[in-house]
Amino acid sequence: MRVSFEWLKDYVDIDVSPEELAEKLTMAGLSVEGLEYVGDDIDKVVVGVIRELKQHPNADKLLVAEVEVGEGKKLTLISGAPNQKEGAKVAVALPGAVLPGGVKIEEVEFRGITSQGMLCSEEELGLADHSAGIMILPSDAPLGQDIRDYLGLRDVILEVELTANRPDCYSMLGVAREVAAILGKKVKYPAIDYPEEDKATTDVLKVEVVDEDLCPRYMAKVLTDVTVGESPLWLKKRLIAAGMRPINNVVDITNYVLLEQNQPLHAFDYDKLTGGSLIIRRADSGEELMTLDDQNRSLNDEMLVIADTKKPVCLAGVMGGANSEVDQNTRTIALESAWFNPVSIRRTGRNLGLRSEASARFERGINPANVPVALDRAAQLMVELCGAKALKGAVDIYSNPEPEVVIDLDLDYVNGLLGTDLSAERVEEVLTALPEFELTPQGAGKWRVKVPAYRRDISVQADLVEEVARLIGYDSIPATLPAAPEVVGLLSPAQQKVEKIRDVLVGAGLSEISTYSLDNERRYRRLNLDELLENKVDLVVPLSEDHRFMRTSLLPSILETLSFNYNRGHRDLSLFELGRTYVFQDDEELPVQDQHLALALMGRRDEESWYSQGREVDFYDLKGLVELVFEELGLTGVRYEPGGDTAPYHPGRNAAVYWQDQLVGRFGELHPEIAKDFDFAVPVLVGELNVEKLVQAQKPAVSFRPLPKFPASRKDIAVVVSEEVPAAAVQDKIRELAGEFLEDLKLFDYFTGPQIGEGKKSLAFSMLIRHPGRTLTDQEIASVIGRVAEGLKTSLGAVLRG
């Protein structure tokens, strides 16, 4: 923000130089990025008076003026300006003068007569974008005085870099409050007083707020007999210093109050409002409005507009409509001052690609208590500068006023947080220096602090401590090491298990990634994961369209990472991510934040070499990684079942993972349609496990048994079952039927084909059977095998293969 040093002195007595003030503001948290010295680009321009004026003998459109510039010195100047007249005080650029933009003025011959300088216009002095003639000064302007001193063009502009948490400082009064607190001064608020007519605003203007959620407060006032014209020089100078272009007195006043009060205003031509009404409502989808920049805007039903009884006349908080614009014929104005929903304003501006000084302030948040102050300030200036008559009172719709912010502050808390030994008197001195803060003692070293409405960034005790730190100076806080306990902090058991997962996956050759916890609906719908959007945690003020809510799954981000690398030529990747997801469950007030593990394999498992093309990754590579995780955690009782048609997986190549009969994850090959959408031309396998319960689980107690003294017998059994029967179900049944003597069981062969029969599969298992106290006989072993075969036939319809 551009802060004029001279303008700032209207609100606070400053007894330091601009350079010193810049240093103090920076140390207090308002970073001053630079200083601009205004007026240094003008030299040798003085006040003169036209003593004689005559026609140029060789040019019909030029006049020759004899101009006195002080101390009896006279110059001959030639100009074609239409408003020259004898006796007029003017701004004269002497030979050798320099004007804004580096323009140098020298003596020049015009058709036989030498012009010894130039008569300057406001445009040439940098005070206007366009001028129709030369600048005519008041008759009491001192002859020969430097024009910079007479017009007050000497100034220093402080370029202040503001942070998002200090919207109050996007105004001259906001910065003045900071300066007053730093220098120990009082703020001089502008006196607001103006006459009002007997007729009331409510007699001629009807206001209705339909959507109060988007417009919590709306005020309007009517002014009649307005004369639209040029603004006075002092007003134009201040707008130019702030980086704004003067337009006319009405518009300039609304911009001036915006800069002074941090309250955007808008002036409607009252006579252009159908029905004398202002209706604050959501736009109808497809409704159109021509804005002041001559662009026809198509609106949707999420945008807030100000309308009359027939049409929208303003895009609320963003830009006015051309159909209600103030022009030279305007005589009656409906002046608006309002508090609009910041999220609504930001979304409207972003959707339309439209941003203004007003919308920038509404987006950051304004002070609703200042809405009537700014309205009265603008009305006062219009009465003074536009000859307006203000109708009595104003419309004020404010159904749900914001509660006051009151905070209890404790001296021990202040010193404990800052590591200082400040006295109660010093803390009280600092806080009372903050304009409009009210302190009520509550005992020794305790206060109740009423926070003014303009400080919307202060809501808790720590915020007040920050104010104390800023004003005593961060450099005055002693550097101390924080007190630390003698015992070094350790990872919790759950955190240790997460580290184990990380270590074992890195050891298996995977690379860890870390992605944003914020996501958007587009990425979930791309994976057909719409159901995961039902209980998401939305951001009140999204950072961008790509970061609208807290993620509910890690799959979208790990697939985006694969895609990013694939498109840059990295097509053989093994990745994992450990992170939290955020989901509302049941009637919980806060979302559940479970730790999840995402896995992703793409391309080839082995690098290509002279002896091998490298094997592509498949379902079993990913399953092996899942098994590795459970093995590292020491968890047993894991069951895998076909996942079926579950997004975003291939319907026949994915599995659901169960532990203690609870679904803890899924993994498998990416669905072909989704892979095509990503333009993947290599195998892609992904999976996600909810490891929250896994890392919280108690690891089974380790048991030991003596080395076996008796030999074991290994027997193979092959059975034919329906393809719908999972191998895991057959394994579980064999363990149940074989009993305690079964020491180990492995599936070593899987076969399908015409020899087996349609819809059938052959499974071959290796069984290791041993008795701990003796050698089993052949009959006993045969009995176990027979029992298993008969049980499989009865329960699963299995047929023993020969």
mmCIF file of C-alpha atoms in Angstrom, residues 485-793:
data_model
loop_
_atom_site.group_PDB
_atom_site.id
_atom_site.type_symbol
_atom_site.label_atom_id
_atom_site.label_comp_id
_atom_site.label_asym_id
_atom_site.label_seq_id
_atom_site.Cartn_x
_atom_site.Cartn_y
_atom_site.Cartn_z
ATOM 1 C CA PRO A 485 13.062 -31.319 30.253
ATOM 2 C CA GLU A 486 16.025 -33.508 31.075
ATOM 3 C CA VAL A 487 14.424 -36.504 29.369
ATOM 4 C CA VAL A 488 14.738 -36.419 25.615
ATOM 5 C CA GLY A 489 11.388 -36.814 23.893
ATOM 6 C CA LEU A 490 10.702 -40.198 22.349
ATOM 7 C CA LEU A 491 8.412 -41.386 19.607
ATOM 8 C CA SER A 492 5.187 -42.957 20.761
ATOM 9 C CA PRO A 493 4.694 -46.674 19.985
ATOM 10 C CA ALA A 494 2.375 -45.769 17.109
ATOM 11 C CA GLN A 495 4.908 -43.298 15.700
ATOM 12 C CA GLN A 496 7.633 -45.942 15.954
ATOM 13 C CA LYS A 497 5.501 -48.319 13.903
ATOM 14 C CA VAL A 498 4.932 -45.665 11.254
ATOM 15 C CA GLU A 499 8.703 -45.258 11.051
ATOM 16 C CA LYS A 500 9.035 -49.035 10.687
ATOM 17 C CA ILE A 501 6.638 -48.966 7.739
ATOM 18 C CA ARG A 502 8.631 -46.137 6.203
ATOM 19 C CA ASP A 503 11.942 -47.951 6.683
ATOM 20 C CA VAL A 504 10.777 -51.300 5.301
ATOM 21 C CA LEU A 505 9.263 -49.708 2.183
ATOM 22 C CA VAL A 506 12.373 -47.640 1.507
ATOM 23 C CA GLY A 507 14.375 -50.825 2.005
ATOM 24 C CA ALA A 508 12.158 -52.520 -0.580
ATOM 25 C CA GLY A 509 13.188 -49.895 -3.132
ATOM 26 C CA LEU A 510 10.242 -47.474 -2.946
ATOM 27 C CA SER A 511 10.584 -43.685 -2.857
ATOM 28 C CA GLU A 512 8.522 -41.649 -0.391
ATOM 29 C CA ILE A 513 6.530 -38.642 -1.584
ATOM 30 C CA SER A 514 4.702 -35.902 0.320
ATOM 31 C CA THR A 515 1.724 -34.095 -1.215
ATOM 32 C CA TYR A 516 -0.757 -31.392 -0.187
ATOM 33 C CA SER A 517 -3.453 -32.250 2.338
ATOM 34 C CA LEU A 518 -5.786 -29.986 0.334
ATOM 35 C CA ASP A 519 -7.598 -31.305 -2.712
ATOM 36 C CA ASN A 520 -10.393 -30.661 -5.217
ATOM 37 C CA GLU A 521 -13.473 -32.530 -6.478
ATOM 38 C CA ARG A 522 -12.155 -32.856 -10.047
ATOM 39 C CA ARG A 523 -9.401 -35.293 -9.085
ATOM 40 C CA TYR A 524 -11.800 -37.550 -7.155
ATOM 41 C CA ARG A 525 -14.390 -37.639 -9.924
ATOM 42 C CA ARG A 526 -11.655 -38.506 -12.394
ATOM 43 C CA LEU A 527 -11.107 -41.697 -10.370
ATOM 44 C CA ASN A 528 -14.872 -42.324 -9.875
ATOM 45 C CA LEU A 529 -14.415 -41.713 -6.133
ATOM 46 C CA ASP A 530 -17.492 -39.492 -5.774
ATOM 47 C CA GLU A 531 -18.564 -41.340 -2.599
ATOM 48 C CA LEU A 532 -15.448 -40.081 -0.827
ATOM 49 C CA LEU A 533 -16.700 -36.488 -1.279
ATOM 50 C CA GLU A 534 -19.782 -36.959 0.897
ATOM 51 C CA ASN A 535 -18.164 -36.334 4.289
ATOM 52 C CA LYS A 536 -15.266 -34.086 3.316
ATOM 53 C CA VAL A 537 -14.020 -31.101 5.320
ATOM 54 C CA ASP A 538 -14.519 -27.972 3.195
ATOM 55 C CA LEU A 539 -12.407 -24.849 3.615
ATOM 56 C CA VAL A 540 -14.362 -21.703 4.459
ATOM 57 C CA VAL A 541 -11.954 -19.608 2.374
ATOM 58 C CA PRO A 542 -10.279 -21.904 -0.198
ATOM 59 C CA LEU A 543 -6.743 -20.987 -1.216
ATOM 60 C CA SER A 544 -7.572 -21.794 -4.829
ATOM 61 C CA GLU A 545 -9.871 -23.945 -6.972
ATOM 62 C CA ASP A 546 -7.320 -26.780 -6.655
ATOM 63 C CA HIS A 547 -7.309 -26.648 -2.845
ATOM 64 C CA ARG A 548 -10.928 -26.544 -1.714
ATOM 65 C CA PHE A 549 -11.152 -29.252 0.982
ATOM 66 C CA MET A 550 -9.093 -31.573 3.175
ATOM 67 C CA ARG A 551 -8.295 -34.833 1.397
ATOM 68 C CA THR A 552 -10.278 -37.978 2.149
ATOM 69 C CA SER A 553 -7.910 -40.313 0.281
ATOM 70 C CA LEU A 554 -4.260 -40.399 -0.792
ATOM 71 C CA LEU A 555 -4.980 -42.077 -4.139
ATOM 72 C CA PRO A 556 -5.735 -38.909 -6.182
ATOM 73 C CA SER A 557 -2.476 -37.234 -5.168
ATOM 74 C CA ILE A 558 -0.238 -40.299 -5.662
ATOM 75 C CA LEU A 559 -1.759 -40.863 -9.129
ATOM 76 C CA GLU A 560 -1.199 -37.198 -10.009
ATOM 77 C CA THR A 561 2.434 -37.678 -8.979
ATOM 78 C CA LEU A 562 2.716 -40.743 -11.233
ATOM 79 C CA SER A 563 1.170 -38.793 -14.097
ATOM 80 C CA PHE A 564 3.481 -35.812 -13.568
ATOM 81 C CA ASN A 565 6.555 -38.060 -13.733
ATOM 82 C CA TYR A 566 5.207 -40.206 -16.578
ATOM 83 C CA ASN A 567 4.678 -37.142 -18.766
ATOM 84 C CA ARG A 568 8.304 -36.195 -18.186
ATOM 85 C CA GLY A 569 9.716 -39.526 -19.219
ATOM 86 C CA HIS A 570 10.002 -41.246 -15.808
ATOM 87 C CA ARG A 571 7.949 -44.397 -16.427
ATOM 88 C CA ASP A 572 9.375 -46.941 -13.970
ATOM 89 C CA LEU A 573 8.387 -45.792 -10.498
ATOM 90 C CA SER A 574 7.750 -47.302 -7.068
ATOM 91 C CA LEU A 575 6.246 -44.743 -4.666
ATOM 92 C CA PHE A 576 4.561 -44.571 -1.291
ATOM 93 C CA GLU A 577 3.071 -41.847 0.882
ATOM 94 C CA LEU A 578 2.228 -41.846 4.585
ATOM 95 C CA GLY A 579 -0.245 -39.140 5.504
ATOM 96 C CA ARG A 580 -3.540 -38.347 7.156
ATOM 97 C CA THR A 581 -7.008 -38.136 5.679
ATOM 98 C CA TYR A 582 -9.832 -35.995 7.087
ATOM 99 C CA VAL A 583 -13.421 -37.242 7.154
ATOM 100 C CA PHE A 584 -16.520 -36.322 9.171
ATOM 101 C CA GLN A 585 -18.107 -39.432 10.669
ATOM 102 C CA ASP A 586 -21.554 -39.719 12.227
ATOM 103 C CA ASP A 587 -22.262 -36.703 14.426
ATOM 104 C CA GLU A 588 -18.654 -35.995 15.367
ATOM 105 C CA GLU A 589 -17.920 -32.268 15.710
ATOM 106 C CA LEU A 590 -14.341 -32.698 14.490
ATOM 107 C CA PRO A 591 -13.214 -34.833 11.541
ATOM 108 C CA VAL A 592 -11.525 -38.206 11.998
ATOM 109 C CA GLN A 593 -7.852 -37.907 11.022
ATOM 110 C CA ASP A 594 -6.615 -41.417 10.263
ATOM 111 C CA GLN A 595 -3.096 -42.301 9.145
ATOM 112 C CA HIS A 596 -3.146 -43.823 5.647
ATOM 113 C CA LEU A 597 -0.549 -45.522 3.463
ATOM 114 C CA ALA A 598 -0.707 -45.205 -0.332
ATOM 115 C CA LEU A 599 1.363 -47.448 -2.604
ATOM 116 C CA ALA A 600 1.971 -47.087 -6.342
ATOM 117 C CA LEU A 601 3.955 -49.157 -8.862
ATOM 118 C CA MET A 602 4.377 -48.258 -12.534
ATOM 119 C CA GLY A 603 6.282 -49.697 -15.467
ATOM 120 C CA ARG A 604 8.999 -52.286 -14.974
ATOM 121 C CA ARG A 605 10.072 -53.863 -11.732
ATOM 122 C CA ASP A 606 13.636 -54.559 -12.937
ATOM 123 C CA GLU A 607 15.849 -52.304 -15.011
ATOM 124 C CA GLU A 608 16.457 -53.229 -18.606
ATOM 125 C CA SER A 609 19.857 -54.836 -19.209
ATOM 126 C CA TRP A 610 21.793 -56.752 -21.870
ATOM 127 C CA TYR A 611 20.382 -60.036 -20.662
ATOM 128 C CA SER A 612 16.826 -58.972 -19.797
ATOM 129 C CA GLN A 613 14.142 -56.549 -20.963
ATOM 130 C CA GLY A 614 12.998 -56.128 -17.359
ATOM 131 C CA ARG A 615 9.788 -57.593 -15.939
ATOM 132 C CA GLU A 616 6.736 -55.345 -15.702
ATOM 133 C CA VAL A 617 5.120 -54.892 -12.305
ATOM 134 C CA ASP A 618 1.989 -56.910 -11.596
ATOM 135 C CA PHE A 619 -0.664 -57.487 -8.941
ATOM 136 C CA TYR A 620 1.544 -59.817 -6.894
ATOM 137 C CA ASP A 621 4.344 -57.285 -6.610
ATOM 138 C CA LEU A 622 1.952 -54.920 -4.883
ATOM 139 C CA LYS A 623 0.466 -57.710 -2.775
ATOM 140 C CA GLY A 624 3.974 -58.595 -1.628
ATOM 141 C CA LEU A 625 4.482 -55.024 -0.406
ATOM 142 C CA VAL A 626 1.199 -55.156 1.534
ATOM 143 C CA GLU A 627 2.267 -58.444 3.121
ATOM 144 C CA LEU A 628 5.641 -56.888 3.938
ATOM 145 C CA VAL A 629 3.909 -54.106 5.900
ATOM 146 C CA PHE A 630 1.870 -56.561 7.973
ATOM 147 C CA GLU A 631 4.930 -58.735 8.550
ATOM 148 C CA GLU A 632 6.946 -55.739 9.763
ATOM 149 C CA LEU A 633 4.180 -54.828 12.208
ATOM 150 C CA GLY A 634 3.993 -58.432 13.413
ATOM 151 C CA LEU A 635 0.291 -58.699 12.627
ATOM 152 C CA THR A 636 -1.351 -61.980 11.641
ATOM 153 C CA GLY A 637 -4.867 -62.924 10.695
ATOM 154 C CA VAL A 638 -4.799 -60.918 7.455
ATOM 155 C CA ARG A 639 -7.320 -61.966 4.813
ATOM 156 C CA TYR A 640 -7.461 -61.020 1.135
ATOM 157 C CA GLU A 641 -10.671 -61.180 -0.864
ATOM 158 C CA PRO A 642 -11.496 -60.270 -4.479
ATOM 159 C CA GLY A 643 -12.348 -56.575 -4.604
ATOM 160 C CA GLY A 644 -14.877 -56.820 -7.423
ATOM 161 C CA ASP A 645 -15.987 -53.732 -9.325
ATOM 162 C CA THR A 646 -14.519 -51.100 -7.001
ATOM 163 C CA ALA A 647 -13.160 -47.756 -8.213
ATOM 164 C CA PRO A 648 -10.527 -47.003 -9.287
ATOM 165 C CA TYR A 649 -9.380 -50.601 -9.800
ATOM 166 C CA HIS A 650 -9.553 -53.173 -12.577
ATOM 167 C CA PRO A 651 -12.647 -55.262 -11.669
ATOM 168 C CA GLY A 652 -10.786 -58.573 -11.938
ATOM 169 C CA ARG A 653 -7.387 -57.544 -10.614
ATOM 170 C CA ASN A 654 -7.880 -56.001 -7.209
ATOM 171 C CA ALA A 655 -8.243 -57.200 -3.652
ATOM 172 C CA ALA A 656 -9.782 -56.047 -0.390
ATOM 173 C CA VAL A 657 -7.618 -56.412 2.723
ATOM 174 C CA TYR A 658 -9.200 -57.500 6.012
ATOM 175 C CA TRP A 659 -7.570 -57.614 9.412
ATOM 176 C CA GLN A 660 -9.515 -58.864 12.417
ATOM 177 C CA ASP A 661 -12.531 -58.979 10.099
ATOM 178 C CA GLN A 662 -12.301 -55.227 9.450
ATOM 179 C CA LEU A 663 -11.738 -53.780 5.973
ATOM 180 C CA VAL A 664 -8.439 -51.877 6.204
ATOM 181 C CA GLY A 665 -7.642 -51.257 2.558
ATOM 182 C CA ARG A 666 -7.725 -52.124 -1.113
ATOM 183 C CA PHE A 667 -5.110 -52.522 -3.817
ATOM 184 C CA GLY A 668 -4.866 -53.629 -7.422
ATOM 185 C CA GLU A 669 -4.321 -52.657 -11.028
ATOM 186 C CA LEU A 670 -5.691 -49.298 -12.184
ATOM 187 C CA HIS A 671 -8.911 -49.539 -14.198
ATOM 188 C CA PRO A 672 -8.134 -49.493 -17.970
ATOM 189 C CA GLU A 673 -10.473 -46.543 -18.636
ATOM 190 C CA ILE A 674 -8.831 -44.461 -15.923
ATOM 191 C CA ALA A 675 -5.361 -45.481 -17.129
ATOM 192 C CA LYS A 676 -6.390 -44.346 -20.612
ATOM 193 C CA ASP A 677 -7.602 -41.016 -19.239
ATOM 194 C CA PHE A 678 -4.153 -40.496 -17.699
ATOM 195 C CA ASP A 679 -2.491 -41.605 -20.965
ATOM 196 C CA PHE A 680 -0.620 -44.385 -19.145
ATOM 197 C CA ALA A 681 0.795 -46.929 -21.598
ATOM 198 C CA VAL A 682 2.497 -49.079 -18.939
ATOM 199 C CA PRO A 683 1.069 -51.134 -16.046
ATOM 200 C CA VAL A 684 -0.032 -49.037 -13.057
ATOM 201 C CA LEU A 685 -0.902 -50.571 -9.678
ATOM 202 C CA VAL A 686 -2.072 -48.585 -6.666
ATOM 203 C CA GLY A 687 -3.386 -49.279 -3.209
ATOM 204 C CA GLU A 688 -4.338 -47.602 0.020
ATOM 205 C CA LEU A 689 -4.360 -48.944 3.583
ATOM 206 C CA ASN A 690 -5.825 -47.320 6.662
ATOM 207 C CA VAL A 691 -2.928 -48.028 9.019
ATOM 208 C CA GLU A 692 -4.366 -46.103 11.991
ATOM 209 C CA LYS A 693 -5.691 -49.245 13.723
ATOM 210 C CA LEU A 694 -2.680 -51.275 12.611
ATOM 211 C CA VAL A 695 -0.146 -49.016 14.325
ATOM 212 C CA GLN A 696 -2.332 -48.715 17.422
ATOM 213 C CA ALA A 697 -2.645 -52.515 17.768
ATOM 214 C CA GLN A 698 -0.640 -54.421 20.333
ATOM 215 C CA LYS A 699 1.992 -56.624 18.749
ATOM 216 C CA PRO A 700 1.308 -60.292 19.579
ATOM 217 C CA ALA A 701 3.493 -61.662 22.354
ATOM 218 C CA VAL A 702 6.534 -63.508 21.062
ATOM 219 C CA SER A 703 6.510 -67.183 21.980
ATOM 220 C CA PHE A 704 9.362 -69.671 21.751
ATOM 221 C CA ARG A 705 9.351 -73.410 21.169
ATOM 222 C CA PRO A 706 12.202 -75.928 21.274
ATOM 223 C CA LEU A 707 13.797 -77.237 18.128
ATOM 224 C CA PRO A 708 11.944 -80.364 16.912
ATOM 225 C CA LYS A 709 13.434 -83.696 17.919
ATOM 226 C CA PHE A 710 11.376 -85.820 15.532
ATOM 227 C CA PRO A 711 11.196 -85.804 11.743
ATOM 228 C CA ALA A 712 8.394 -84.141 9.800
ATOM 229 C CA SER A 713 6.541 -85.484 6.819
ATOM 230 C CA ARG A 714 5.818 -83.236 3.805
ATOM 231 C CA LYS A 715 2.757 -84.200 1.835
ATOM 232 C CA ASP A 716 1.203 -82.555 -1.210
ATOM 233 C CA ILE A 717 -2.497 -82.341 -1.866
ATOM 234 C CA ALA A 718 -4.123 -81.032 -5.060
ATOM 235 C CA VAL A 719 -7.814 -80.238 -5.282
ATOM 236 C CA VAL A 720 -10.163 -78.923 -7.960
ATOM 237 C CA VAL A 721 -12.624 -76.269 -6.829
ATOM 238 C CA SER A 722 -14.882 -73.662 -8.386
ATOM 239 C CA GLU A 723 -13.101 -70.523 -9.590
ATOM 240 C CA GLU A 724 -15.337 -68.542 -7.213
ATOM 241 C CA VAL A 725 -13.776 -70.217 -4.150
ATOM 242 C CA PRO A 726 -10.812 -68.129 -2.891
ATOM 243 C CA ALA A 727 -7.530 -69.942 -2.300
ATOM 244 C CA ALA A 728 -7.457 -68.374 1.164
ATOM 245 C CA ALA A 729 -10.740 -70.133 2.022
ATOM 246 C CA VAL A 730 -9.215 -73.485 1.004
ATOM 247 C CA GLN A 731 -6.110 -72.762 3.086
ATOM 248 C CA ASP A 732 -8.164 -71.840 6.142
ATOM 249 C CA LYS A 733 -10.205 -75.029 5.815
ATOM 250 C CA ILE A 734 -7.069 -77.212 5.490
ATOM 251 C CA ARG A 735 -5.619 -75.679 8.683
ATOM 252 C CA GLU A 736 -8.879 -76.348 10.503
ATOM 253 C CA LEU A 737 -9.127 -79.967 9.300
ATOM 254 C CA ALA A 738 -5.454 -80.905 9.680
ATOM 255 C CA GLY A 739 -5.421 -79.981 13.339
ATOM 256 C CA GLU A 740 -2.493 -79.307 15.630
ATOM 257 C CA PHE A 741 0.024 -81.439 13.771
ATOM 258 C CA LEU A 742 0.048 -79.157 10.707
ATOM 259 C CA GLU A 743 3.221 -77.128 11.084
ATOM 260 C CA ASP A 744 3.328 -75.336 7.722
ATOM 261 C CA LEU A 745 1.087 -74.923 4.673
ATOM 262 C CA LYS A 746 1.995 -73.392 1.301
ATOM 263 C CA LEU A 747 0.199 -72.989 -2.016
ATOM 264 C CA PHE A 748 2.719 -74.006 -4.676
ATOM 265 C CA ASP A 749 0.623 -74.458 -7.830
ATOM 266 C CA TYR A 750 -2.393 -72.878 -9.495
ATOM 267 C CA PHE A 751 -3.798 -74.184 -12.794
ATOM 268 C CA THR A 752 -6.808 -73.643 -15.044
ATOM 269 C CA GLY A 753 -7.578 -75.160 -18.417
ATOM 270 C CA PRO A 754 -9.779 -77.538 -20.381
ATOM 271 C CA GLN A 755 -8.303 -80.510 -18.530
ATOM 272 C CA ILE A 756 -9.830 -79.184 -15.318
ATOM 273 C CA GLY A 757 -13.179 -78.115 -16.698
ATOM 274 C CA GLU A 758 -14.879 -74.789 -17.339
ATOM 275 C CA GLY A 759 -15.282 -72.624 -14.246
ATOM 276 C CA LYS A 760 -12.848 -74.766 -12.274
ATOM 277 C CA LYS A 761 -9.301 -74.302 -10.965
ATOM 278 C CA SER A 762 -6.677 -76.589 -9.499
ATOM 279 C CA LEU A 763 -4.863 -75.670 -6.288
ATOM 280 C CA ALA A 764 -1.887 -77.647 -5.006
ATOM 281 C CA PHE A 765 -0.719 -77.268 -1.383
ATOM 282 C CA SER A 766 2.363 -78.497 0.406
ATOM 283 C CA MET A 767 1.651 -79.665 4.003
ATOM 284 C CA LEU A 768 4.369 -80.094 6.632
ATOM 285 C CA ILE A 769 3.081 -82.468 9.355
ATOM 286 C CA ARG A 770 4.929 -83.221 12.608
ATOM 287 C CA HIS A 771 4.153 -84.568 16.063
ATOM 288 C CA PRO A 772 6.125 -82.741 18.796
ATOM 289 C CA GLY A 773 6.596 -85.886 20.939
ATOM 290 C CA ARG A 774 7.100 -88.759 18.512
ATOM 291 C CA THR A 775 7.351 -89.836 14.897
ATOM 292 C CA LEU A 776 3.991 -90.084 13.132
ATOM 293 C CA THR A 777 3.156 -93.364 11.436
ATOM 294 C CA ASP A 778 2.146 -93.644 7.805
ATOM 295 C CA GLN A 779 -1.369 -94.530 8.883
ATOM 296 C CA GLU A 780 -1.645 -91.379 11.029
ATOM 297 C CA ILE A 781 -0.405 -89.189 8.194
ATOM 298 C CA ALA A 782 -2.774 -90.829 5.738
ATOM 299 C CA SER A 783 -5.600 -90.234 8.223
ATOM 300 C CA VAL A 784 -4.817 -86.505 8.313
ATOM 301 C CA ILE A 785 -4.739 -86.315 4.499
ATOM 302 C CA GLY A 786 -7.980 -88.242 4.217
ATOM 303 C CA ARG A 787 -9.685 -86.053 6.797
ATOM 304 C CA VAL A 788 -8.604 -82.951 4.895
ATOM 305 C CA ALA A 789 -9.748 -84.304 1.509
ATOM 306 C CA GLU A 790 -13.147 -85.372 2.843
ATOM 307 C CA GLY A 791 -13.661 -82.067 4.668
ATOM 308 C CA LEU A 792 -12.796 -80.019 1.588
ATOM 309 C CA LYS A 793 -15.226 -82.064 -0.498
#
